[in-house]
Amino acid sequence: MADRKLFALVAVLIGISIVLTYSLSAYITLLFDLHQFHFAVRQALFGILSIFVMWLLAQGDPEKHLSIVGFTLFIGSTLLMVAMPFLPESLVSAVGGAKRWIKFFGFSIAPVEFFKIGFVYFLAWSFSRKLGHHGGMGVKEEYIRFAPYGIVFVGAMFVIAFIQNDLGQVVVLGLTLLFMLMFAGSSFRFFLTLLSGAVLFFLFFIFTAEHRILRIKSWWALAQNTVLEVFPEAVAAQLRVPTEVEPYQIGHSLNAIHNGGLFGAGLSNGTFKLGFLSEVHTDFVLAGLAEEFGFLGVFVVVALFMMMLQRIFKIANRVQDTKNYLFSLGVGLLLAFAFLVNAYGISGITPIKGISVPFLSYGGSTILAASIGIGMVLMISKNAQRS
């Protein structure tokens, strides 16, 4: 029997997302003269579909159906992402010159969301066949063993970071890959050298795009006063950026969080969603949650999310098959890193990456892809050892 607690926790988070979408999209619906339930109905449709897909996948046999679903996601979404730049505008939606969404019966589907789940499955499948304990291997030998995966990741990174201009997704996928490598049996020394290389590549991507440099400056304008207090004034003066690049979005996000206090302003009573935070029901959903439901509301959501991750990692720990263990672990890591990257961004700890909060942010692709990942974990949970 599939893990009922995991299924229930995800269903509750999806229900919360529908309520938040209705409340936080109020200004957008007025601005674009849409029906007040426009976004809520769409989120509800995808939410119901996602819950059904989770249930349907949970009925499958992991020995027969898991690989079919995993490779279909990996291969299908890869082909779509490669083809998207060449598709006509009638079939794809472009934002900032980057084609990220495919139009489908009045909805927009983001293939990258499904690629992340497929990529994690591909890594789990391949790692379980090729990797194992490093057994005293040198770093050079481990790099040789890792080379094919590095090539695949660089190819995915090129498509996502350059063609789709979405560095945030690369960060989440890169972190997931690194930790899956470590749990697959690589040495800690290899992990550190790979992490160092990833940081250098990340810096390269930042400094080769003007909009990313401006985003870093915007974040630094908020964080600099706190950080530079520990430096001598002569050094601090060189590192300080002009105040005119003060971060508009992060500032309002922090004000929304502060305005919520302990108990929040109440459902639909938030003010920073009224044009101060752009589309708060998507990337800034946690800030909107904090304003309307306060610290207690955020605590409840974080607790639910942590309980969900605990169930996923518990399933991973109890399965005997290495591939299923690594896949379940990878799905948990993918969801955890996405949540952390978003939470750190809206609170000003790190630059904003444009990453959605799994199961909470508005967006059909995000919620459906994450639910497929959970459904596959539920399928695996039927073979997990019971304690």
Short mmCIF file of N, CA, C and O in Angstrom, two decimals, residues 251-315:
data_model
loop_
_atom_site.label_atom_id
_atom_site.label_comp_id
_atom_site.label_asym_id
_atom_site.label_seq_id
_atom_site.Cartn_x
_atom_site.Cartn_y
_atom_site.Cartn_z
N GLY A 251 12.50 44.78 -1.10
CA GLY A 251 12.07 45.71 -0.06
C GLY A 251 10.60 45.54 0.29
O GLY A 251 10.23 45.48 1.47
N HIS A 252 9.75 45.45 -0.73
CA HIS A 252 8.32 45.26 -0.48
C HIS A 252 8.03 43.87 0.07
O HIS A 252 7.09 43.69 0.87
N SER A 253 8.81 42.88 -0.34
CA SER A 253 8.64 41.53 0.20
C SER A 253 8.91 41.53 1.70
O SER A 253 8.12 40.97 2.49
N LEU A 254 10.00 42.17 2.12
CA LEU A 254 10.33 42.24 3.55
C LEU A 254 9.28 43.03 4.32
O LEU A 254 8.93 42.69 5.46
N ASN A 255 8.77 44.10 3.70
CA ASN A 255 7.72 44.88 4.37
C ASN A 255 6.44 44.07 4.54
O ASN A 255 5.75 44.18 5.56
N ALA A 256 6.13 43.25 3.53
CA ALA A 256 4.94 42.39 3.62
C ALA A 256 5.10 41.38 4.76
O ALA A 256 4.17 41.14 5.54
N ILE A 257 6.29 40.79 4.86
CA ILE A 257 6.55 39.83 5.93
C ILE A 257 6.44 40.50 7.29
O ILE A 257 5.83 39.97 8.23
N HIS A 258 7.01 41.71 7.39
CA HIS A 258 6.97 42.45 8.66
C HIS A 258 5.54 42.85 9.02
O HIS A 258 5.13 42.80 10.18
N ASN A 259 4.77 43.22 8.00
CA ASN A 259 3.39 43.67 8.23
C ASN A 259 2.50 42.54 8.75
O ASN A 259 1.51 42.79 9.43
N GLY A 260 2.87 41.29 8.43
CA GLY A 260 2.05 40.16 8.88
C GLY A 260 2.15 39.90 10.36
O GLY A 260 1.20 39.41 10.97
N GLY A 261 3.31 40.22 10.95
CA GLY A 261 3.47 40.00 12.39
C GLY A 261 3.29 38.54 12.77
O GLY A 261 3.63 37.63 12.02
N LEU A 262 2.70 38.34 13.94
CA LEU A 262 2.54 36.98 14.47
C LEU A 262 1.32 36.28 13.89
O LEU A 262 1.38 35.10 13.51
N PHE A 263 0.20 37.00 13.79
CA PHE A 263 -1.05 36.36 13.38
C PHE A 263 -1.51 36.77 11.99
O PHE A 263 -2.46 36.20 11.46
N GLY A 264 -0.90 37.76 11.37
CA GLY A 264 -1.25 38.16 10.02
C GLY A 264 -2.40 39.15 9.96
O GLY A 264 -3.13 39.35 10.93
N ALA A 265 -2.56 39.75 8.77
CA ALA A 265 -3.62 40.73 8.56
C ALA A 265 -4.97 40.06 8.29
O ALA A 265 -6.01 40.72 8.33
N GLY A 266 -4.95 38.79 8.02
CA GLY A 266 -6.19 38.07 7.72
C GLY A 266 -6.33 37.77 6.25
O GLY A 266 -5.78 38.48 5.39
N LEU A 267 -7.08 36.72 5.92
CA LEU A 267 -7.29 36.32 4.54
C LEU A 267 -7.87 37.46 3.72
O LEU A 267 -8.87 38.07 4.13
N SER A 268 -7.24 37.77 2.60
CA SER A 268 -7.65 38.82 1.66
C SER A 268 -7.40 40.23 2.18
O SER A 268 -7.74 41.20 1.49
N ASN A 269 -6.82 40.38 3.36
CA ASN A 269 -6.59 41.72 3.92
C ASN A 269 -5.17 42.23 3.71
O ASN A 269 -4.81 43.30 4.23
N GLY A 270 -4.34 41.51 2.98
CA GLY A 270 -2.99 41.98 2.70
C GLY A 270 -3.01 43.20 1.80
O GLY A 270 -3.90 43.36 0.95
N THR A 271 -2.03 44.07 1.97
CA THR A 271 -1.97 45.30 1.17
C THR A 271 -0.83 45.30 0.15
O THR A 271 -0.94 45.95 -0.89
N PHE A 272 0.24 44.58 0.42
CA PHE A 272 1.38 44.62 -0.49
C PHE A 272 1.13 43.84 -1.78
O PHE A 272 1.88 43.97 -2.74
N LYS A 273 0.05 43.07 -1.83
CA LYS A 273 -0.32 42.39 -3.07
C LYS A 273 -1.01 43.35 -4.03
O LYS A 273 -1.21 43.03 -5.21
N LEU A 274 -1.35 44.54 -3.55
CA LEU A 274 -2.11 45.51 -4.35
C LEU A 274 -1.17 46.36 -5.19
O LEU A 274 -1.15 47.60 -5.11
N GLY A 275 -0.36 45.72 -6.01
CA GLY A 275 0.51 46.43 -6.93
C GLY A 275 1.92 46.63 -6.46
O GLY A 275 2.78 47.05 -7.25
N PHE A 276 2.21 46.40 -5.19
CA PHE A 276 3.57 46.59 -4.68
C PHE A 276 4.48 45.41 -5.05
O PHE A 276 5.63 45.59 -5.41
N LEU A 277 3.95 44.20 -4.93
CA LEU A 277 4.67 43.00 -5.32
C LEU A 277 4.04 42.46 -6.60
O LEU A 277 2.84 42.17 -6.61
N SER A 278 4.82 42.36 -7.67
CA SER A 278 4.27 41.89 -8.94
C SER A 278 3.92 40.41 -8.87
O SER A 278 4.77 39.59 -8.52
N GLU A 279 2.68 40.09 -9.19
CA GLU A 279 2.19 38.72 -9.23
C GLU A 279 2.62 37.93 -8.00
O GLU A 279 3.31 36.90 -8.08
N VAL A 280 2.20 38.44 -6.84
CA VAL A 280 2.63 37.85 -5.56
C VAL A 280 2.17 36.41 -5.41
O VAL A 280 2.76 35.65 -4.63
N HIS A 281 1.18 35.98 -6.16
CA HIS A 281 0.69 34.60 -6.04
C HIS A 281 1.62 33.58 -6.69
O HIS A 281 1.38 32.38 -6.58
N THR A 282 2.69 34.05 -7.35
CA THR A 282 3.63 33.13 -7.99
C THR A 282 4.93 33.03 -7.17
O THR A 282 5.00 32.31 -6.20
N ASP A 283 5.93 33.81 -7.55
CA ASP A 283 7.24 33.70 -6.89
C ASP A 283 7.27 34.24 -5.47
O ASP A 283 8.12 33.84 -4.67
N PHE A 284 6.36 35.16 -5.13
CA PHE A 284 6.37 35.79 -3.80
C PHE A 284 5.22 35.29 -2.92
O PHE A 284 4.75 36.01 -2.04
N VAL A 285 4.78 34.06 -3.18
CA VAL A 285 3.64 33.52 -2.44
C VAL A 285 3.94 33.43 -0.94
O VAL A 285 3.04 33.63 -0.11
N LEU A 286 5.19 33.16 -0.57
CA LEU A 286 5.52 33.06 0.85
C LEU A 286 5.43 34.42 1.54
O LEU A 286 5.04 34.49 2.71
N ALA A 287 5.77 35.49 0.81
CA ALA A 287 5.63 36.83 1.38
C ALA A 287 4.15 37.16 1.57
O ALA A 287 3.75 37.74 2.59
N GLY A 288 3.32 36.80 0.58
CA GLY A 288 1.88 37.01 0.71
C GLY A 288 1.29 36.19 1.84
O GLY A 288 0.43 36.66 2.58
N LEU A 289 1.76 34.95 1.98
CA LEU A 289 1.32 34.10 3.08
C LEU A 289 1.69 34.72 4.42
O LEU A 289 0.87 34.74 5.35
N ALA A 290 2.91 35.24 4.52
CA ALA A 290 3.37 35.83 5.78
C ALA A 290 2.56 37.07 6.15
O ALA A 290 2.27 37.28 7.33
N GLU A 291 2.16 37.86 5.15
CA GLU A 291 1.40 39.07 5.47
C GLU A 291 -0.02 38.74 5.92
O GLU A 291 -0.53 39.33 6.87
N GLU A 292 -0.67 37.79 5.27
CA GLU A 292 -2.07 37.53 5.56
C GLU A 292 -2.27 36.53 6.70
O GLU A 292 -3.29 36.57 7.38
N PHE A 293 -1.30 35.65 6.92
CA PHE A 293 -1.45 34.63 7.97
C PHE A 293 -0.36 34.72 9.04
O PHE A 293 -0.38 33.94 9.99
N GLY A 294 0.58 35.64 8.87
CA GLY A 294 1.58 35.90 9.89
C GLY A 294 2.58 34.77 10.06
O GLY A 294 2.64 33.81 9.29
N PHE A 295 3.36 34.90 11.12
CA PHE A 295 4.38 33.89 11.43
C PHE A 295 3.76 32.52 11.64
O PHE A 295 4.31 31.50 11.22
N LEU A 296 2.59 32.49 12.29
CA LEU A 296 1.94 31.20 12.56
C LEU A 296 1.55 30.49 11.26
O LEU A 296 1.69 29.27 11.15
N GLY A 297 1.07 31.27 10.29
CA GLY A 297 0.71 30.68 9.01
C GLY A 297 1.92 30.11 8.29
O GLY A 297 1.87 29.00 7.73
N VAL A 298 3.02 30.87 8.30
CA VAL A 298 4.26 30.39 7.68
C VAL A 298 4.77 29.15 8.40
O VAL A 298 5.20 28.18 7.78
N PHE A 299 4.68 29.17 9.74
CA PHE A 299 5.13 28.02 10.53
C PHE A 299 4.35 26.77 10.16
O PHE A 299 4.94 25.67 10.02
N VAL A 300 3.03 26.89 10.02
CA VAL A 300 2.20 25.73 9.68
C VAL A 300 2.59 25.18 8.31
O VAL A 300 2.76 23.96 8.13
N VAL A 301 2.76 26.07 7.33
CA VAL A 301 3.11 25.63 5.97
C VAL A 301 4.49 24.98 5.95
O VAL A 301 4.69 23.93 5.32
N VAL A 302 5.46 25.60 6.63
CA VAL A 302 6.80 25.03 6.68
C VAL A 302 6.77 23.67 7.38
O VAL A 302 7.45 22.72 6.95
N ALA A 303 5.97 23.55 8.45
CA ALA A 303 5.85 22.27 9.16
C ALA A 303 5.28 21.20 8.24
O ALA A 303 5.76 20.05 8.22
N LEU A 304 4.25 21.55 7.46
CA LEU A 304 3.67 20.60 6.51
C LEU A 304 4.70 20.18 5.47
O LEU A 304 4.80 19.00 5.10
N PHE A 305 5.47 21.16 4.98
CA PHE A 305 6.48 20.88 3.97
C PHE A 305 7.58 19.97 4.54
O PHE A 305 8.02 19.03 3.88
N MET A 306 7.99 20.25 5.77
CA MET A 306 9.01 19.43 6.41
C MET A 306 8.51 18.00 6.66
O MET A 306 9.26 17.02 6.49
N MET A 307 7.26 17.88 7.05
CA MET A 307 6.68 16.54 7.24
C MET A 307 6.63 15.78 5.93
O MET A 307 6.87 14.57 5.88
N MET A 308 6.31 16.49 4.83
CA MET A 308 6.30 15.86 3.52
C MET A 308 7.69 15.35 3.15
O MET A 308 7.86 14.21 2.70
N LEU A 309 8.72 16.20 3.36
CA LEU A 309 10.08 15.79 3.05
C LEU A 309 10.51 14.60 3.92
O LEU A 309 11.20 13.69 3.45
N GLN A 310 10.08 14.62 5.19
CA GLN A 310 10.43 13.52 6.09
C GLN A 310 9.86 12.20 5.59
O GLN A 310 10.52 11.16 5.64
N ARG A 311 8.62 12.25 5.07
CA ARG A 311 8.02 11.02 4.54
C ARG A 311 8.78 10.54 3.30
O ARG A 311 9.01 9.34 3.12
N ILE A 312 9.18 11.48 2.43
CA ILE A 312 9.91 11.11 1.21
C ILE A 312 11.24 10.46 1.57
O ILE A 312 11.60 9.40 1.04
N PHE A 313 12.00 11.10 2.46
CA PHE A 313 13.31 10.57 2.84
C PHE A 313 13.17 9.25 3.61
O PHE A 313 14.05 8.38 3.53
N LYS A 314 12.07 9.09 4.34
CA LYS A 314 11.83 7.84 5.05
C LYS A 314 11.59 6.71 4.07
O LYS A 314 12.09 5.59 4.25
N ILE A 315 10.83 7.00 3.02
CA ILE A 315 10.59 6.00 1.97
C ILE A 315 11.92 5.63 1.31
O ILE A 315 12.22 4.46 1.08
#
